[in-house]
Amino acid sequence: MTSLALYNLKGGVGKTAATVNLAYLAAADGMKTLVWDLDPQGAASFYFHTETAVKNATRKIFTEELDIQEAAHGSEFENLWVIPADLSARHADIILDEAKQSKKRLRNLLAGLKSYDVIFLDCPPGISLLHENIFHAADWVLMPNIPTTLSIRSYDTILEYFKDNDLHTEKIKCFFSMVDHRKNLHHETVQQFYKNNVFFKNYIPYLSDVEKMGVHQQPLFEYANSSYAAQCYRDLWTEIKRTCL
Ligand SMILES: Nc1ncnc2c1ncn2[C@@H]1O[C@H](COP(=O)(O)OP(=O)(O)OP(=O)(O)O)[C@@H](O)[C@H]1O
Ligand SMILES: [Mg+2]
């Protein structure tokens, strides 16, 4: 089992869009795939039409009142399961703080999910005890970055955080997201950072087909399989598989 956390300190950078589309591709490749939606906004759960069956499910998973394997719902796609989020996910930090081994809780929970080939964690933005758990638990931390100064700065902040907390910096990999080549700043930033092998070569441009996922409430491939956007996610997935799986 390999776990991939789609994470950035910053919000609205394409974490959920990437989680949903990459998980879809993993499942289509025949891998037993799980998406764990850790964000109380529940956007990944929304795209996959899944809802928690138990009240306060996220809280109960963390307190082990609910068996994590039973919290996974089948989706309408073969090989793809989802642990949906609910609003109780907003209390994750408090619950973790009260737990024993509060930084390793998520890692212990993931150990109970070894029957999956790949697990995607759709993370809320920010940096808190939940995120510290994610950094310990995930095999890879995949950071979408919009090529702007502030977004790159958030990557630097996380890198420092990893160093200060003895976390493995090698597990952080970045890819550019929402790239608009008409903007000089985007173009120059992408060129500058490609020299740094932390960034994948493939990136996701700013494309309205991706934005329409909300309207269709589906992964991109279900309504625009032959689009350029779909090809960009496929190329990125091929590179992620080569590097991380
Ligand atoms: N490549 C893209 N091109 C155009 N729009 C995009 C692209 N990627 C994501 N979007 C749109 O941008 C918005 C934010 O994307 P998304 O929800 O994936 O970001 P996020 O990082 O998960 O946000 P949050 O921090 O709120 O969880 C959504 O409306 C989404 O449809
Ligand atoms: Mg999101």
PDB file of C-alpha atoms and ligand atoms in Angstrom:
ATOM      1  CA  MET A   1       0.000   0.000   0.000  1.00  0.00           C
ATOM      2  CA  THR A   2       1.252   3.481  -0.896  1.00  0.00           C
ATOM      3  CA  SER A   3      -0.300   6.598   0.590  1.00  0.00           C
ATOM      4  CA  LEU A   4      -0.288   9.907  -1.260  1.00  0.00           C
ATOM      5  CA  ALA A   5      -1.383  13.100   0.525  1.00  0.00           C
ATOM      6  CA  LEU A   6      -2.525  15.969  -1.677  1.00  0.00           C
ATOM      7  CA  TYR A   7      -1.519  18.869   0.484  1.00  0.00           C
ATOM      8  CA  ASN A   8      -0.678  22.551   0.492  1.00  0.00           C
ATOM      9  CA  LEU A   9      -0.600  25.115   3.277  1.00  0.00           C
ATOM     10  CA  LYS A  10      -2.560  27.343   0.900  1.00  0.00           C
ATOM     11  CA  GLY A  11      -6.197  26.835  -0.028  1.00  0.00           C
ATOM     12  CA  GLY A  12      -7.705  26.667  -3.502  1.00  0.00           C
ATOM     13  CA  VAL A  13      -4.634  25.387  -5.348  1.00  0.00           C
ATOM     14  CA  GLY A  14      -6.152  22.251  -6.926  1.00  0.00           C
ATOM     15  CA  LYS A  15      -5.649  19.608  -4.204  1.00  0.00           C
ATOM     16  CA  THR A  16      -9.138  18.160  -4.452  1.00  0.00           C
ATOM     17  CA  ALA A  17      -9.273  18.286  -8.257  1.00  0.00           C
ATOM     18  CA  ALA A  18      -5.990  16.342  -8.322  1.00  0.00           C
ATOM     19  CA  THR A  19      -7.123  13.856  -5.653  1.00  0.00           C
ATOM     20  CA  VAL A  20     -10.313  13.032  -7.542  1.00  0.00           C
ATOM     21  CA  ASN A  21      -8.739  12.772 -10.998  1.00  0.00           C
ATOM     22  CA  LEU A  22      -5.597  10.892  -9.959  1.00  0.00           C
ATOM     23  CA  ALA A  23      -7.596   8.441  -7.818  1.00  0.00           C
ATOM     24  CA  TYR A  24      -9.889   7.827 -10.783  1.00  0.00           C
ATOM     25  CA  LEU A  25      -6.853   7.019 -12.952  1.00  0.00           C
ATOM     26  CA  ALA A  26      -5.357   4.727 -10.291  1.00  0.00           C
ATOM     27  CA  ALA A  27      -8.625   2.779 -10.082  1.00  0.00           C
ATOM     28  CA  ALA A  28      -8.863   2.642 -13.894  1.00  0.00           C
ATOM     29  CA  ASP A  29      -5.350   1.130 -13.878  1.00  0.00           C
ATOM     30  CA  GLY A  30      -6.782  -1.723 -11.799  1.00  0.00           C
ATOM     31  CA  MET A  31      -5.351  -0.622  -8.450  1.00  0.00           C
ATOM     32  CA  LYS A  32      -7.529  -1.017  -5.386  1.00  0.00           C
ATOM     33  CA  THR A  33      -7.867   2.672  -4.555  1.00  0.00           C
ATOM     34  CA  LEU A  34      -9.158   4.568  -1.531  1.00  0.00           C
ATOM     35  CA  VAL A  35      -9.798   8.296  -1.205  1.00  0.00           C
ATOM     36  CA  TRP A  36      -9.931   9.504   2.379  1.00  0.00           C
ATOM     37  CA  ASP A  37     -11.516  12.936   2.478  1.00  0.00           C
ATOM     38  CA  LEU A  38      -9.993  14.667   5.506  1.00  0.00           C
ATOM     39  CA  ASP A  39     -11.431  18.085   4.707  1.00  0.00           C
ATOM     40  CA  PRO A  40     -14.650  19.105   6.506  1.00  0.00           C
ATOM     41  CA  GLN A  41     -15.624  20.951   3.280  1.00  0.00           C
ATOM     42  CA  GLY A  42     -16.189  17.438   1.869  1.00  0.00           C
ATOM     43  CA  ALA A  43     -15.470  18.400  -1.737  1.00  0.00           C
ATOM     44  CA  ALA A  44     -13.933  15.040  -2.732  1.00  0.00           C
ATOM     45  CA  SER A  45     -16.929  13.266  -1.135  1.00  0.00           C
ATOM     46  CA  PHE A  46     -19.219  15.526  -3.185  1.00  0.00           C
ATOM     47  CA  TYR A  47     -17.469  14.703  -6.483  1.00  0.00           C
ATOM     48  CA  PHE A  48     -17.816  10.976  -5.737  1.00  0.00           C
ATOM     49  CA  HIS A  49     -21.470  11.247  -4.571  1.00  0.00           C
ATOM     50  CA  THR A  50     -20.645   9.718  -1.190  1.00  0.00           C
ATOM     51  CA  GLU A  51     -21.831  10.664   2.265  1.00  0.00           C
ATOM     52  CA  THR A  52     -21.012   9.335   5.710  1.00  0.00           C
ATOM     53  CA  ALA A  53     -23.485   6.685   6.877  1.00  0.00           C
ATOM     54  CA  VAL A  54     -22.766   7.309  10.561  1.00  0.00           C
ATOM     55  CA  LYS A  55     -23.179  10.616  12.396  1.00  0.00           C
ATOM     56  CA  ASN A  56     -19.818  12.275  13.215  1.00  0.00           C
ATOM     57  CA  ALA A  57     -18.014   9.529  11.300  1.00  0.00           C
ATOM     58  CA  THR A  58     -14.675  11.333  11.029  1.00  0.00           C
ATOM     59  CA  ARG A  59     -14.542  11.928  14.763  1.00  0.00           C
ATOM     60  CA  LYS A  60     -15.462   8.296  15.425  1.00  0.00           C
ATOM     61  CA  ILE A  61     -12.736   7.040  13.072  1.00  0.00           C
ATOM     62  CA  PHE A  62     -10.125   9.000  15.002  1.00  0.00           C
ATOM     63  CA  THR A  63     -11.433   7.817  18.372  1.00  0.00           C
ATOM     64  CA  GLU A  64     -11.729   4.261  16.971  1.00  0.00           C
ATOM     65  CA  GLU A  65     -15.437   4.066  17.833  1.00  0.00           C
ATOM     66  CA  LEU A  66     -15.872   3.357  14.110  1.00  0.00           C
ATOM     67  CA  ASP A  67     -13.755   0.744  12.351  1.00  0.00           C
ATOM     68  CA  ILE A  68     -11.942   2.545   9.548  1.00  0.00           C
ATOM     69  CA  GLN A  69     -12.465  -0.351   7.135  1.00  0.00           C
ATOM     70  CA  GLU A  70     -16.196  -0.086   7.655  1.00  0.00           C
ATOM     71  CA  ALA A  71     -16.080   3.671   7.067  1.00  0.00           C
ATOM     72  CA  ALA A  72     -14.998   3.119   3.429  1.00  0.00           C
ATOM     73  CA  HIS A  73     -17.880   3.300   0.957  1.00  0.00           C
ATOM     74  CA  GLY A  74     -17.860   1.808  -2.521  1.00  0.00           C
ATOM     75  CA  SER A  75     -18.175   4.434  -5.270  1.00  0.00           C
ATOM     76  CA  GLU A  76     -19.856   4.155  -8.655  1.00  0.00           C
ATOM     77  CA  PHE A  77     -16.414   3.345 -10.118  1.00  0.00           C
ATOM     78  CA  GLU A  78     -14.770  -0.047 -10.082  1.00  0.00           C
ATOM     79  CA  ASN A  79     -11.801  -0.398  -7.669  1.00  0.00           C
ATOM     80  CA  LEU A  80     -12.544   2.962  -6.042  1.00  0.00           C
ATOM     81  CA  TRP A  81     -13.627   3.425  -2.426  1.00  0.00           C
ATOM     82  CA  VAL A  82     -14.145   6.643  -0.467  1.00  0.00           C
ATOM     83  CA  ILE A  83     -14.080   7.537   3.210  1.00  0.00           C
ATOM     84  CA  PRO A  84     -16.298  10.609   3.044  1.00  0.00           C
ATOM     85  CA  ALA A  85     -15.821  13.637   5.267  1.00  0.00           C
ATOM     86  CA  ASP A  86     -18.383  15.235   7.494  1.00  0.00           C
ATOM     87  CA  LEU A  87     -18.326  18.354   9.605  1.00  0.00           C
ATOM     88  CA  SER A  88     -16.900  16.449  12.570  1.00  0.00           C
ATOM     89  CA  ALA A  89     -13.604  16.510  10.643  1.00  0.00           C
ATOM     90  CA  ARG A  90     -13.252  20.099  11.813  1.00  0.00           C
ATOM     91  CA  HIS A  91     -12.554  18.778  15.320  1.00  0.00           C
ATOM     92  CA  ALA A  92      -9.726  16.515  14.162  1.00  0.00           C
ATOM     93  CA  ASP A  93      -7.083  18.571  15.958  1.00  0.00           C
ATOM     94  CA  ILE A  94      -8.868  18.468  19.311  1.00  0.00           C
ATOM     95  CA  ILE A  95      -9.498  14.729  19.039  1.00  0.00           C
ATOM     96  CA  LEU A  96      -5.892  14.062  18.069  1.00  0.00           C
ATOM     97  CA  ASP A  97      -4.611  16.263  20.862  1.00  0.00           C
ATOM     98  CA  GLU A  98      -6.488  14.152  23.406  1.00  0.00           C
ATOM     99  CA  ALA A  99      -5.226  10.866  21.941  1.00  0.00           C
ATOM    100  CA  LYS A 100      -2.154   8.914  22.967  1.00  0.00           C
ATOM    101  CA  GLN A 101       0.669   9.154  20.419  1.00  0.00           C
ATOM    102  CA  SER A 102      -1.132  12.180  19.054  1.00  0.00           C
ATOM    103  CA  LYS A 103       1.256  12.680  16.101  1.00  0.00           C
ATOM    104  CA  LYS A 104       1.146   9.039  14.972  1.00  0.00           C
ATOM    105  CA  ARG A 105      -2.584   8.425  15.156  1.00  0.00           C
ATOM    106  CA  LEU A 106      -3.215   8.703  11.437  1.00  0.00           C
ATOM    107  CA  ARG A 107      -0.255   6.467  10.657  1.00  0.00           C
ATOM    108  CA  ASN A 108      -1.682   3.774  12.942  1.00  0.00           C
ATOM    109  CA  LEU A 109      -5.091   4.090  11.277  1.00  0.00           C
ATOM    110  CA  LEU A 110      -3.619   3.771   7.789  1.00  0.00           C
ATOM    111  CA  ALA A 111      -1.871   0.579   8.889  1.00  0.00           C
ATOM    112  CA  GLY A 112      -5.364  -0.960   9.069  1.00  0.00           C
ATOM    113  CA  LEU A 113      -5.899  -0.263   5.356  1.00  0.00           C
ATOM    114  CA  LYS A 114      -3.170  -2.441   3.889  1.00  0.00           C
ATOM    115  CA  SER A 115      -5.603  -4.220   1.571  1.00  0.00           C
ATOM    116  CA  TYR A 116      -5.613  -1.114  -0.661  1.00  0.00           C
ATOM    117  CA  ASP A 117      -2.917  -0.606  -3.282  1.00  0.00           C
ATOM    118  CA  VAL A 118      -3.044   3.159  -3.096  1.00  0.00           C
ATOM    119  CA  ILE A 119      -4.637   5.638  -0.689  1.00  0.00           C
ATOM    120  CA  PHE A 120      -5.174   9.298  -1.534  1.00  0.00           C
ATOM    121  CA  LEU A 121      -5.613  11.724   1.356  1.00  0.00           C
ATOM    122  CA  ASP A 122      -7.452  14.884   0.358  1.00  0.00           C
ATOM    123  CA  CYS A 123      -6.148  17.329   2.960  1.00  0.00           C
ATOM    124  CA  PRO A 124      -7.610  20.604   4.146  1.00  0.00           C
ATOM    125  CA  PRO A 125      -5.268  23.577   3.761  1.00  0.00           C
ATOM    126  CA  GLY A 126      -3.318  24.771   6.797  1.00  0.00           C
ATOM    127  CA  ILE A 127      -0.810  23.462   9.255  1.00  0.00           C
ATOM    128  CA  SER A 128      -1.958  21.900  12.504  1.00  0.00           C
ATOM    129  CA  LEU A 129      -1.742  18.665  14.481  1.00  0.00           C
ATOM    130  CA  LEU A 130      -3.817  16.950  11.783  1.00  0.00           C
ATOM    131  CA  HIS A 131      -1.245  18.004   9.198  1.00  0.00           C
ATOM    132  CA  GLU A 132       1.594  16.818  11.384  1.00  0.00           C
ATOM    133  CA  ASN A 133      -0.176  13.447  11.453  1.00  0.00           C
ATOM    134  CA  ILE A 134      -0.467  13.541   7.665  1.00  0.00           C
ATOM    135  CA  PHE A 135       3.251  14.312   7.277  1.00  0.00           C
ATOM    136  CA  HIS A 136       4.144  11.323   9.486  1.00  0.00           C
ATOM    137  CA  ALA A 137       1.628   8.959   7.908  1.00  0.00           C
ATOM    138  CA  ALA A 138       1.844   9.593   4.161  1.00  0.00           C
ATOM    139  CA  ASP A 139       4.497   7.925   2.047  1.00  0.00           C
ATOM    140  CA  TRP A 140       4.412  10.969  -0.243  1.00  0.00           C
ATOM    141  CA  VAL A 141       3.224  14.533   0.220  1.00  0.00           C
ATOM    142  CA  LEU A 142       2.199  15.841  -3.192  1.00  0.00           C
ATOM    143  CA  MET A 143       1.893  19.639  -3.280  1.00  0.00           C
ATOM    144  CA  PRO A 144       0.064  21.391  -6.111  1.00  0.00           C
ATOM    145  CA  ASN A 145       1.544  24.872  -6.483  1.00  0.00           C
ATOM    146  CA  ILE A 146       0.177  27.761  -8.491  1.00  0.00           C
ATOM    147  CA  PRO A 147       3.323  29.368  -9.945  1.00  0.00           C
ATOM    148  CA  THR A 148       3.157  32.591  -7.962  1.00  0.00           C
ATOM    149  CA  THR A 149       5.437  34.003  -5.287  1.00  0.00           C
ATOM    150  CA  LEU A 150       3.053  33.287  -2.402  1.00  0.00           C
ATOM    151  CA  SER A 151       2.452  29.708  -3.415  1.00  0.00           C
ATOM    152  CA  ILE A 152       6.160  28.992  -3.739  1.00  0.00           C
ATOM    153  CA  ARG A 153       6.688  30.660  -0.378  1.00  0.00           C
ATOM    154  CA  SER A 154       4.269  28.188   1.188  1.00  0.00           C
ATOM    155  CA  TYR A 155       6.422  25.352  -0.218  1.00  0.00           C
ATOM    156  CA  ASP A 156       9.504  26.910   1.442  1.00  0.00           C
ATOM    157  CA  THR A 157       7.612  27.204   4.735  1.00  0.00           C
ATOM    158  CA  ILE A 158       6.670  23.506   4.650  1.00  0.00           C
ATOM    159  CA  LEU A 159      10.192  22.474   3.736  1.00  0.00           C
ATOM    160  CA  GLU A 160      11.525  24.358   6.775  1.00  0.00           C
ATOM    161  CA  TYR A 161       8.821  22.788   8.934  1.00  0.00           C
ATOM    162  CA  PHE A 162       9.880  19.302   7.805  1.00  0.00           C
ATOM    163  CA  LYS A 163      13.518  20.065   8.592  1.00  0.00           C
ATOM    164  CA  ASP A 164      12.737  21.518  12.033  1.00  0.00           C
ATOM    165  CA  ASN A 165      10.591  18.511  12.954  1.00  0.00           C
ATOM    166  CA  ASP A 166      12.877  15.745  11.669  1.00  0.00           C
ATOM    167  CA  LEU A 167      10.423  14.746   8.958  1.00  0.00           C
ATOM    168  CA  HIS A 168      11.663  13.274   5.693  1.00  0.00           C
ATOM    169  CA  THR A 169      11.917  16.143   3.203  1.00  0.00           C
ATOM    170  CA  GLU A 170      12.389  13.622   0.342  1.00  0.00           C
ATOM    171  CA  LYS A 171       8.734  12.653   0.612  1.00  0.00           C
ATOM    172  CA  ILE A 172       7.620  16.115  -0.576  1.00  0.00           C
ATOM    173  CA  LYS A 173       7.035  16.330  -4.313  1.00  0.00           C
ATOM    174  CA  CYS A 174       5.443  19.320  -6.047  1.00  0.00           C
ATOM    175  CA  PHE A 175       3.635  19.891  -9.278  1.00  0.00           C
ATOM    176  CA  PHE A 176       2.456  23.105 -10.859  1.00  0.00           C
ATOM    177  CA  SER A 177      -1.276  23.609 -10.921  1.00  0.00           C
ATOM    178  CA  MET A 178      -3.587  26.130 -12.624  1.00  0.00           C
ATOM    179  CA  VAL A 179      -0.699  27.270 -14.825  1.00  0.00           C
ATOM    180  CA  ASP A 180      -1.573  30.134 -17.165  1.00  0.00           C
ATOM    181  CA  HIS A 181       1.213  30.561 -19.721  1.00  0.00           C
ATOM    182  CA  ARG A 182      -0.252  33.883 -20.845  1.00  0.00           C
ATOM    183  CA  LYS A 183       0.927  35.234 -17.501  1.00  0.00           C
ATOM    184  CA  ASN A 184       4.637  36.040 -17.594  1.00  0.00           C
ATOM    185  CA  LEU A 185       4.998  35.385 -13.883  1.00  0.00           C
ATOM    186  CA  HIS A 186       3.600  31.855 -14.250  1.00  0.00           C
ATOM    187  CA  HIS A 187       5.828  31.109 -17.206  1.00  0.00           C
ATOM    188  CA  GLU A 188       8.975  32.433 -15.526  1.00  0.00           C
ATOM    189  CA  THR A 189       8.267  30.690 -12.219  1.00  0.00           C
ATOM    190  CA  VAL A 190       7.694  27.340 -13.933  1.00  0.00           C
ATOM    191  CA  GLN A 191      10.957  27.697 -15.902  1.00  0.00           C
ATOM    192  CA  GLN A 192      12.889  28.675 -12.780  1.00  0.00           C
ATOM    193  CA  PHE A 193      11.637  25.757 -10.666  1.00  0.00           C
ATOM    194  CA  TYR A 194      12.049  23.033 -13.248  1.00  0.00           C
ATOM    195  CA  LYS A 195      15.755  23.114 -12.471  1.00  0.00           C
ATOM    196  CA  ASN A 196      14.784  21.922  -9.010  1.00  0.00           C
ATOM    197  CA  ASN A 197      13.918  18.214  -9.188  1.00  0.00           C
ATOM    198  CA  VAL A 198      11.335  18.516  -6.408  1.00  0.00           C
ATOM    199  CA  PHE A 199       8.859  19.480  -9.150  1.00  0.00           C
ATOM    200  CA  PHE A 200       7.342  16.924 -11.494  1.00  0.00           C
ATOM    201  CA  LYS A 201       7.892  17.726 -15.172  1.00  0.00           C
ATOM    202  CA  ASN A 202       4.179  17.416 -15.924  1.00  0.00           C
ATOM    203  CA  TYR A 203       1.811  20.085 -14.714  1.00  0.00           C
ATOM    204  CA  ILE A 204      -1.871  21.012 -14.785  1.00  0.00           C
ATOM    205  CA  PRO A 205      -2.751  24.158 -16.749  1.00  0.00           C
ATOM    206  CA  TYR A 206      -5.629  26.453 -15.883  1.00  0.00           C
ATOM    207  CA  LEU A 207      -8.432  24.934 -17.984  1.00  0.00           C
ATOM    208  CA  SER A 208     -12.175  25.398 -17.861  1.00  0.00           C
ATOM    209  CA  ASP A 209     -12.728  21.638 -18.313  1.00  0.00           C
ATOM    210  CA  VAL A 210     -11.227  21.147 -14.837  1.00  0.00           C
ATOM    211  CA  GLU A 211     -13.346  23.922 -13.369  1.00  0.00           C
ATOM    212  CA  LYS A 212     -16.469  22.188 -14.734  1.00  0.00           C
ATOM    213  CA  MET A 213     -15.965  19.214 -12.401  1.00  0.00           C
ATOM    214  CA  GLY A 214     -18.235  21.022  -9.950  1.00  0.00           C
ATOM    215  CA  VAL A 215     -21.017  21.403 -12.512  1.00  0.00           C
ATOM    216  CA  HIS A 216     -20.799  17.753 -13.600  1.00  0.00           C
ATOM    217  CA  GLN A 217     -20.051  16.528 -10.072  1.00  0.00           C
ATOM    218  CA  GLN A 218     -17.747  13.954 -11.620  1.00  0.00           C
ATOM    219  CA  PRO A 219     -14.088  13.255 -12.277  1.00  0.00           C
ATOM    220  CA  LEU A 220     -12.961  15.011 -15.441  1.00  0.00           C
ATOM    221  CA  PHE A 221     -12.633  11.779 -17.472  1.00  0.00           C
ATOM    222  CA  GLU A 222     -16.349  11.048 -17.174  1.00  0.00           C
ATOM    223  CA  TYR A 223     -17.348  14.064 -19.284  1.00  0.00           C
ATOM    224  CA  ALA A 224     -14.166  15.205 -21.101  1.00  0.00           C
ATOM    225  CA  ASN A 225     -12.078  12.077 -21.564  1.00  0.00           C
ATOM    226  CA  SER A 226     -10.390  13.245 -24.758  1.00  0.00           C
ATOM    227  CA  SER A 227      -9.727  16.817 -23.590  1.00  0.00           C
ATOM    228  CA  TYR A 228      -6.284  18.364 -23.157  1.00  0.00           C
ATOM    229  CA  ALA A 229      -6.971  18.635 -19.415  1.00  0.00           C
ATOM    230  CA  ALA A 230      -7.572  14.864 -19.208  1.00  0.00           C
ATOM    231  CA  GLN A 231      -4.287  14.239 -21.032  1.00  0.00           C
ATOM    232  CA  CYS A 232      -2.433  16.511 -18.573  1.00  0.00           C
ATOM    233  CA  TYR A 233      -3.720  14.518 -15.567  1.00  0.00           C
ATOM    234  CA  ARG A 234      -2.843  11.232 -17.331  1.00  0.00           C
ATOM    235  CA  ASP A 235       0.726  12.444 -17.977  1.00  0.00           C
ATOM    236  CA  LEU A 236       1.081  13.616 -14.384  1.00  0.00           C
ATOM    237  CA  TRP A 237      -0.248  10.279 -13.106  1.00  0.00           C
ATOM    238  CA  THR A 238       2.253   8.367 -15.253  1.00  0.00           C
ATOM    239  CA  GLU A 239       5.073  10.416 -13.735  1.00  0.00           C
ATOM    240  CA  ILE A 240       3.746   9.991 -10.174  1.00  0.00           C
ATOM    241  CA  LYS A 241       3.474   6.220 -10.668  1.00  0.00           C
ATOM    242  CA  ARG A 242       7.059   6.086 -11.923  1.00  0.00           C
ATOM    243  CA  THR A 243       8.333   8.081  -8.928  1.00  0.00           C
ATOM    244  CA  CYS A 244       6.128   7.058  -6.015  1.00  0.00           C
ATOM    245  CA  LEU A 245       4.607   3.608  -6.578  1.00  0.00           C
TER     246      LEU A 245
HETATM  247  N1  LIG B   1      -6.472  23.306 -13.395  1.00  0.00           N
HETATM  248  C1  LIG B   1      -7.544  24.011 -13.085  1.00  0.00           C
HETATM  249  N2  LIG B   1      -8.078  24.883 -13.983  1.00  0.00           N
HETATM  250  C2  LIG B   1      -9.183  25.601 -13.676  1.00  0.00           C
HETATM  251  N3  LIG B   1      -9.839  25.527 -12.511  1.00  0.00           N
HETATM  252  C3  LIG B   1      -9.371  24.672 -11.584  1.00  0.00           C
HETATM  253  C4  LIG B   1      -8.204  23.866 -11.810  1.00  0.00           C
HETATM  254  N4  LIG B   1      -7.979  23.109 -10.700  1.00  0.00           N
HETATM  255  C5  LIG B   1      -8.950  23.414  -9.830  1.00  0.00           C
HETATM  256  N5  LIG B   1      -9.793  24.342 -10.344  1.00  0.00           N
HETATM  257  C6  LIG B   1     -10.966  24.967  -9.697  1.00  0.00           C
HETATM  258  O1  LIG B   1     -10.474  25.813  -8.662  1.00  0.00           O
HETATM  259  C7  LIG B   1     -11.234  25.672  -7.480  1.00  0.00           C
HETATM  260  C8  LIG B   1     -10.332  25.150  -6.346  1.00  0.00           C
HETATM  261  O2  LIG B   1      -9.862  23.856  -6.718  1.00  0.00           O
HETATM  262  P1  LIG B   1      -9.773  22.692  -5.638  1.00  0.00           P
HETATM  263  O3  LIG B   1     -11.045  22.579  -4.874  1.00  0.00           O
HETATM  264  O4  LIG B   1      -9.282  21.487  -6.327  1.00  0.00           O
HETATM  265  O5  LIG B   1      -8.626  23.315  -4.714  1.00  0.00           O
HETATM  266  P2  LIG B   1      -8.220  22.882  -3.228  1.00  0.00           P
HETATM  267  O6  LIG B   1      -6.763  23.155  -3.126  1.00  0.00           O
HETATM  268  O7  LIG B   1      -8.680  21.506  -2.954  1.00  0.00           O
HETATM  269  O8  LIG B   1      -9.060  23.924  -2.355  1.00  0.00           O
HETATM  270  P3  LIG B   1      -9.303  23.886  -0.766  1.00  0.00           P
HETATM  271  O9  LIG B   1      -8.031  24.411  -0.158  1.00  0.00           O
HETATM  272  O10 LIG B   1     -10.463  24.787  -0.549  1.00  0.00           O
HETATM  273  O11 LIG B   1      -9.547  22.456  -0.369  1.00  0.00           O
HETATM  274  C9  LIG B   1     -12.372  24.728  -7.811  1.00  0.00           C
HETATM  275  O12 LIG B   1     -13.471  25.493  -8.171  1.00  0.00           O
HETATM  276  C10 LIG B   1     -11.845  23.945  -8.997  1.00  0.00           C
HETATM  277  O13 LIG B   1     -12.872  23.504  -9.831  1.00  0.00           O
HETATM  278 MG    MG B   2      -9.847  20.742  -1.376  1.00  0.00          MG
END
